[in-house]
mmCIF file of N, CA, C and O in Angstrom:
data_model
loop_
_atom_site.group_PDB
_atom_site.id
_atom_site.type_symbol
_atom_site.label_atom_id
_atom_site.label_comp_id
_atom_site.label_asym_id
_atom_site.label_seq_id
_atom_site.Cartn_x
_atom_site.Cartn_y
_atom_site.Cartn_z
ATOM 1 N N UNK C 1 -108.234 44.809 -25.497
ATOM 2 C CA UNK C 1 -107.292 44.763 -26.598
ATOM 3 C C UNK C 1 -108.023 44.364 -27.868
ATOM 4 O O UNK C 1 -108.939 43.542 -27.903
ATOM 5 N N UNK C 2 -107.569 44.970 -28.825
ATOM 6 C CA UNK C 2 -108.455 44.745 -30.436
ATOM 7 C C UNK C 2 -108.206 43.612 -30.632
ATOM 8 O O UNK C 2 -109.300 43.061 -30.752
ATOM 9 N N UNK C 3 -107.268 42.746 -30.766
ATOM 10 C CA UNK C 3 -107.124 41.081 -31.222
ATOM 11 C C UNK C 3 -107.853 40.470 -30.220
ATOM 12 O O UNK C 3 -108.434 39.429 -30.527
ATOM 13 N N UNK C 4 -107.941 40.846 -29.198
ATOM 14 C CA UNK C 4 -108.853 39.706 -28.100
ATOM 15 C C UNK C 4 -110.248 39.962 -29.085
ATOM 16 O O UNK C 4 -110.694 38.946 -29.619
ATOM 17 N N UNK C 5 -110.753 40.883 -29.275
ATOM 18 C CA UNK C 5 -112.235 40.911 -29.360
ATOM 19 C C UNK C 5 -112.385 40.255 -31.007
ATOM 20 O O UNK C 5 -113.437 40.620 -31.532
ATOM 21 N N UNK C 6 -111.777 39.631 -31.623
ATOM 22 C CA UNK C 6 -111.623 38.811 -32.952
ATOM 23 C C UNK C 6 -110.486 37.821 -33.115
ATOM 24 O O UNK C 6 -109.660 37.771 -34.026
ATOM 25 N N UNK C 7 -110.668 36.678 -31.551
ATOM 26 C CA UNK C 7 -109.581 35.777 -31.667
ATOM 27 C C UNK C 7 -109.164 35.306 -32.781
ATOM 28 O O UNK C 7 -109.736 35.962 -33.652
ATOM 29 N N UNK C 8 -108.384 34.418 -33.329
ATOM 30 C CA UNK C 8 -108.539 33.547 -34.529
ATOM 31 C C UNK C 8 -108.554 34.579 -35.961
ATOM 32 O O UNK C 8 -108.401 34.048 -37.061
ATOM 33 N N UNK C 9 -108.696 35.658 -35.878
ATOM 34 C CA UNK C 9 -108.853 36.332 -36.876
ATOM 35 C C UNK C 9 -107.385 37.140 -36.886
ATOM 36 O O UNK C 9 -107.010 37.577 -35.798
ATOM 37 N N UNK C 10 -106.607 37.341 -37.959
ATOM 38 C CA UNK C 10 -105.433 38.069 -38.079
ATOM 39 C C UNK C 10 -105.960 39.203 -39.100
ATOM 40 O O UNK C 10 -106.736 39.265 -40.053
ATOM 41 N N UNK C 11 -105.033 40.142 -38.310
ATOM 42 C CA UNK C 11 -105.352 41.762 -38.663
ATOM 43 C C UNK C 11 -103.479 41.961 -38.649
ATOM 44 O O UNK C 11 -102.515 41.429 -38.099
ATOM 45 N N UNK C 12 -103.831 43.394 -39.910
ATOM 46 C CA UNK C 12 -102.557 43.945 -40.304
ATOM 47 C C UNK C 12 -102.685 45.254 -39.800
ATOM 48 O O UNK C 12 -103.597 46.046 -40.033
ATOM 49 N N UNK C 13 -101.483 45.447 -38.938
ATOM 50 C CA UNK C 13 -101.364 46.904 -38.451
ATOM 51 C C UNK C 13 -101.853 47.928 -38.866
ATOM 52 O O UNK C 13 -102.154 48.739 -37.990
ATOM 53 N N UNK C 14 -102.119 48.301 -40.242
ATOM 54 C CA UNK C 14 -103.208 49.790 -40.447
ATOM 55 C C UNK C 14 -104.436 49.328 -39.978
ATOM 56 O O UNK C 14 -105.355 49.955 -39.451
ATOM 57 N N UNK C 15 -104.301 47.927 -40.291
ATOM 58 C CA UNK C 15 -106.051 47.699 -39.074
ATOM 59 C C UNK C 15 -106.228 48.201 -37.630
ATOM 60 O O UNK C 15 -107.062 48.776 -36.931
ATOM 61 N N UNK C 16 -104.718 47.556 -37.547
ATOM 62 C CA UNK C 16 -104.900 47.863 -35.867
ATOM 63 C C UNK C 16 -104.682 49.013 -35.320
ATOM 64 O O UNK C 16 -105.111 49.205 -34.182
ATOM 65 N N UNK C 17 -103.821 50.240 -36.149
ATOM 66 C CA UNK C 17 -103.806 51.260 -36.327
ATOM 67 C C UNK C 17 -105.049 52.187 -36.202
ATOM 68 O O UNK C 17 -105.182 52.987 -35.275
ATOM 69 N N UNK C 18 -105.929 52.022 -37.187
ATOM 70 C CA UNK C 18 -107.558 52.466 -36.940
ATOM 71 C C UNK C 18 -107.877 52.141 -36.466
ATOM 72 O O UNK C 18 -108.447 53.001 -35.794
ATOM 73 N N UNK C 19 -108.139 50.876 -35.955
ATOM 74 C CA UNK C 19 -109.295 50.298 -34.706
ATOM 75 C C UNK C 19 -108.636 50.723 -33.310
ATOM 76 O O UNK C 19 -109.390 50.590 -32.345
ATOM 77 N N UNK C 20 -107.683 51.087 -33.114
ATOM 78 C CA UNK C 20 -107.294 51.358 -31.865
ATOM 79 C C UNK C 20 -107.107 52.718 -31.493
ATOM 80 O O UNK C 20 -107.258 53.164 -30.356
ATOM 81 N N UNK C 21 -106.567 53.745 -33.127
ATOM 82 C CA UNK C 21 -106.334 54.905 -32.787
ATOM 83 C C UNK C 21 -107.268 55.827 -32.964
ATOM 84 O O UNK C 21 -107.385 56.937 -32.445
ATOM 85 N N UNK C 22 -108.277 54.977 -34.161
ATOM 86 C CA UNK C 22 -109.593 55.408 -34.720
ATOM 87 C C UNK C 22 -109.558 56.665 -35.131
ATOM 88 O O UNK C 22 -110.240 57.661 -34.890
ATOM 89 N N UNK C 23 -108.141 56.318 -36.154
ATOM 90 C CA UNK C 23 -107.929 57.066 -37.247
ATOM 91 C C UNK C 23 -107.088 56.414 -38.705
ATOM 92 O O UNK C 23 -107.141 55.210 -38.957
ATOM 93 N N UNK C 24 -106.435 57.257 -39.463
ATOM 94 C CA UNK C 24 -105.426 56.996 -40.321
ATOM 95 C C UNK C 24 -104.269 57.826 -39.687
ATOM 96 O O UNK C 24 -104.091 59.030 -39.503
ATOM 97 N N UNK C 25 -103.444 56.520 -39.385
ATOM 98 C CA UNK C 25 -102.068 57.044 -38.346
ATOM 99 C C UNK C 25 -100.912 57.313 -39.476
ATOM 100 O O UNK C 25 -100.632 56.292 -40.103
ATOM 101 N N UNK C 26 -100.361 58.206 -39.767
ATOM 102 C CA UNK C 26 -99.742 58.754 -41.125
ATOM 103 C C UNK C 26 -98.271 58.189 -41.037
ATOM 104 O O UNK C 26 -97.537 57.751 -41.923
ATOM 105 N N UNK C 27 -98.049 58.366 -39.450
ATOM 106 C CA UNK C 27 -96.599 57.493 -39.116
ATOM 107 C C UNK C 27 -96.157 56.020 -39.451
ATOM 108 O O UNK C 27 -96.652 55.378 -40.377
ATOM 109 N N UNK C 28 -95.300 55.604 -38.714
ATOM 110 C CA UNK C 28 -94.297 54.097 -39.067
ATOM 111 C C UNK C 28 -95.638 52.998 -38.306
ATOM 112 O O UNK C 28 -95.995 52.998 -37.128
ATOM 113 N N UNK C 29 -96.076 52.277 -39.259
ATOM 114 C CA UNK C 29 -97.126 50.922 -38.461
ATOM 115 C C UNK C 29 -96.730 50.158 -37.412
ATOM 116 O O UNK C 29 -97.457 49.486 -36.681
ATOM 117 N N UNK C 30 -95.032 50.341 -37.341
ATOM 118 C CA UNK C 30 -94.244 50.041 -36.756
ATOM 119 C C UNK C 30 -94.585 49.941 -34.974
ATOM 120 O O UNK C 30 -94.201 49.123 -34.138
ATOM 121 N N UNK C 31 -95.275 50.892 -34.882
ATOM 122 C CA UNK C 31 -95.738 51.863 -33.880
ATOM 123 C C UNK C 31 -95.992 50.473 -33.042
ATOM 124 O O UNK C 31 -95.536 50.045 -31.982
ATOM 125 N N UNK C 32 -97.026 49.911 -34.100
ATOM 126 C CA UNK C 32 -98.018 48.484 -33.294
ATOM 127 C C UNK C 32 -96.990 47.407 -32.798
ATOM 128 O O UNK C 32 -97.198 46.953 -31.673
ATOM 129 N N UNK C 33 -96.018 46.991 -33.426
ATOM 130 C CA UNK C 33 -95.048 45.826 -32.903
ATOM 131 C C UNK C 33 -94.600 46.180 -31.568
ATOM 132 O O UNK C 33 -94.127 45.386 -30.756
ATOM 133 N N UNK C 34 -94.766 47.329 -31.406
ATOM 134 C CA UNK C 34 -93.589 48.340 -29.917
ATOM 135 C C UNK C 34 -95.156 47.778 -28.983
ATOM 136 O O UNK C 34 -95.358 47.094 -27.980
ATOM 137 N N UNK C 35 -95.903 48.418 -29.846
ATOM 138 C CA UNK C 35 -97.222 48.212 -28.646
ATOM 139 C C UNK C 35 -97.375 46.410 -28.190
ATOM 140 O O UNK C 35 -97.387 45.881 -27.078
ATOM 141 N N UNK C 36 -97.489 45.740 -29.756
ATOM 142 C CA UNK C 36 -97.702 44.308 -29.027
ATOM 143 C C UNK C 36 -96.475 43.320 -28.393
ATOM 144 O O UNK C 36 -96.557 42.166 -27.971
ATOM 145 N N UNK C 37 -95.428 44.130 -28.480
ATOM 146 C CA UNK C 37 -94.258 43.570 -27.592
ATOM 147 C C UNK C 37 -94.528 43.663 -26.244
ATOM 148 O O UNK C 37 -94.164 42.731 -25.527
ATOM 149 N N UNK C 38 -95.332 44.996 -25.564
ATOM 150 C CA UNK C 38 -95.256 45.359 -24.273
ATOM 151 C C UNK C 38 -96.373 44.508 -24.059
ATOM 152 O O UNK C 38 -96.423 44.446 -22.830
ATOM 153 N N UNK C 39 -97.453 43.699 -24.584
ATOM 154 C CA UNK C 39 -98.885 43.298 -24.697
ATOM 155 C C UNK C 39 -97.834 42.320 -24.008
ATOM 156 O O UNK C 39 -97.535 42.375 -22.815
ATOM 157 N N UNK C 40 -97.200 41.209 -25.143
ATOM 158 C CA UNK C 40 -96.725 40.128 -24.775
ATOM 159 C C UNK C 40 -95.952 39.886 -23.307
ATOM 160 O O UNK C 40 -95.999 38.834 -22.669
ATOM 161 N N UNK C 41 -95.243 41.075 -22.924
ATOM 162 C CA UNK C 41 -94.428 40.897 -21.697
ATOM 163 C C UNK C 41 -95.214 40.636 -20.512
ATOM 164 O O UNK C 41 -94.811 40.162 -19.450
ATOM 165 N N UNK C 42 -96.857 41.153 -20.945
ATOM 166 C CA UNK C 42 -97.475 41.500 -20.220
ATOM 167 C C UNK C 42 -98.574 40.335 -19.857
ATOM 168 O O UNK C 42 -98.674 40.004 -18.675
ATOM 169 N N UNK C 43 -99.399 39.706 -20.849
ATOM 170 C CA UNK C 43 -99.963 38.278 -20.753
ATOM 171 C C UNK C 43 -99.368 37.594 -21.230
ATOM 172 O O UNK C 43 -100.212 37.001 -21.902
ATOM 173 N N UNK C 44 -98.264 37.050 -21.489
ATOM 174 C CA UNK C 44 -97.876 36.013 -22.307
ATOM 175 C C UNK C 44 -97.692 35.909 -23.955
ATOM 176 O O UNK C 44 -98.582 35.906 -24.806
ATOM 177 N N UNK C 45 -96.328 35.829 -24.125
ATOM 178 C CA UNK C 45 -96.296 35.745 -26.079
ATOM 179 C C UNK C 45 -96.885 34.592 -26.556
ATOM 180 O O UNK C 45 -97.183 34.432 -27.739
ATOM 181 N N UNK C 46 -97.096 33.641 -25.524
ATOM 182 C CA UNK C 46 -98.481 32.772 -26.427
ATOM 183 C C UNK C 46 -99.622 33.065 -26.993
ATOM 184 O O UNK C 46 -100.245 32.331 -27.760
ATOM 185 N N UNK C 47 -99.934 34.169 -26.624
ATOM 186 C CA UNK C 47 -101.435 34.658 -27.126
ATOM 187 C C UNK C 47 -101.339 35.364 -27.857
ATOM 188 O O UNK C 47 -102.436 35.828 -28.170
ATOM 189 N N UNK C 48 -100.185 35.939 -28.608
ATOM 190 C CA UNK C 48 -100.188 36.477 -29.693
ATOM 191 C C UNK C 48 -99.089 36.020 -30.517
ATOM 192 O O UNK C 48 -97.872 35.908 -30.371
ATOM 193 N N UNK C 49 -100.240 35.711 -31.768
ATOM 194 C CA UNK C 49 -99.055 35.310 -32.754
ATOM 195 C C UNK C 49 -98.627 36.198 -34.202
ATOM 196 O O UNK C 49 -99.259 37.060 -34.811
ATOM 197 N N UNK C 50 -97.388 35.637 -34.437
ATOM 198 C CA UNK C 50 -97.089 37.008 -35.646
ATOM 199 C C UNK C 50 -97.695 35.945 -36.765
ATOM 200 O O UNK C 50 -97.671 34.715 -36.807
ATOM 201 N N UNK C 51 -98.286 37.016 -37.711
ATOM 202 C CA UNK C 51 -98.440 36.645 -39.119
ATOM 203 C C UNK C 51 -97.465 37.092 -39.678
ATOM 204 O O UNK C 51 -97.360 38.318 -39.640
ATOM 205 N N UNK C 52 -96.391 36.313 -40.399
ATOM 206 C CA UNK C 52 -95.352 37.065 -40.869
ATOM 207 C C UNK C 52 -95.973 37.864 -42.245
ATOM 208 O O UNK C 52 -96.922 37.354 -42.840
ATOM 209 N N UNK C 53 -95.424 39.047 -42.674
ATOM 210 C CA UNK C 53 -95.580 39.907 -43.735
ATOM 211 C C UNK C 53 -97.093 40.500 -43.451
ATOM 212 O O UNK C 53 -97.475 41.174 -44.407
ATOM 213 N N UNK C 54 -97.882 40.431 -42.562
ATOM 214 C CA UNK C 54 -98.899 40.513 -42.350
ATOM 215 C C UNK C 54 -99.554 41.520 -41.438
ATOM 216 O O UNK C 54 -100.079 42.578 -41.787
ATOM 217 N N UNK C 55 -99.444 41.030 -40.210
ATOM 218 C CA UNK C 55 -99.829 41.489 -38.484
ATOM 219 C C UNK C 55 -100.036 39.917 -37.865
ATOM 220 O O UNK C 55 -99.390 38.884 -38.043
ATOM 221 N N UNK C 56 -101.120 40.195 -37.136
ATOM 222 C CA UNK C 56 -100.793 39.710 -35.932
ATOM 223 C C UNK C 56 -102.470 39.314 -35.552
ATOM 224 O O UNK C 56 -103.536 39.757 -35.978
ATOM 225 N N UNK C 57 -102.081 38.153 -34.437
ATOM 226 C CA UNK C 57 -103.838 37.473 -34.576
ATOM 227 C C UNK C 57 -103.680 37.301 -32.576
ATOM 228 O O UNK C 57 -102.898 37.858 -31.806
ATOM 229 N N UNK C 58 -104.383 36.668 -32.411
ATOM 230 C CA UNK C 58 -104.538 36.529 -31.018
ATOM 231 C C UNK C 58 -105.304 34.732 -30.824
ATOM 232 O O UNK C 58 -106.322 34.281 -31.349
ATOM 233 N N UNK C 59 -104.398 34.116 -29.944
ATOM 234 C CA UNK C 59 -104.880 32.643 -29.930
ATOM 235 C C UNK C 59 -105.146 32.364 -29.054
ATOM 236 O O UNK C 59 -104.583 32.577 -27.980
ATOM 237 N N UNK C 60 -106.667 31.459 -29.413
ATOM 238 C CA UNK C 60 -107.024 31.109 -27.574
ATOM 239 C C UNK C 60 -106.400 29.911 -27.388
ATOM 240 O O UNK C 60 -106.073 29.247 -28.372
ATOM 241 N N UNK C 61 -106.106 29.393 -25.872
ATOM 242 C CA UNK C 61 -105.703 28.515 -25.488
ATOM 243 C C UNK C 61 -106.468 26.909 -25.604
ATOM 244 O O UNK C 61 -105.913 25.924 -25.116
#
């Protein structure tokens, strides 16, 4: 996952958009919240936190 590999560091969805789709995704950024909702169900919503107005970072324990 792209936030694991830059814990502590918060990234905004066209980031995560390119680094993941490794492109310019022309659609809704939106895309990424759908993706890191299923992340969270999946390890835990502790490890990811929202930056509000922002994106989203990844926290180590």
């Amino acid at each position: 996952m792209e936030l694991a590999r830059r814990p502590g560091h918060a990234q905004t969805r066209q980031q995560l958009l390119v680094r993941v789709w490794e492109r310019t995704f022309p659609g809704d950024s939106r895309l990424v919240d759908a993706c890191v909702q299923r992340v969270r169900s999946k390890i835990g919503a502790e490890f990811i936190e929202t930056v509000r107005g922002f994106g989203y970072r990844f926290v180590t324990p």
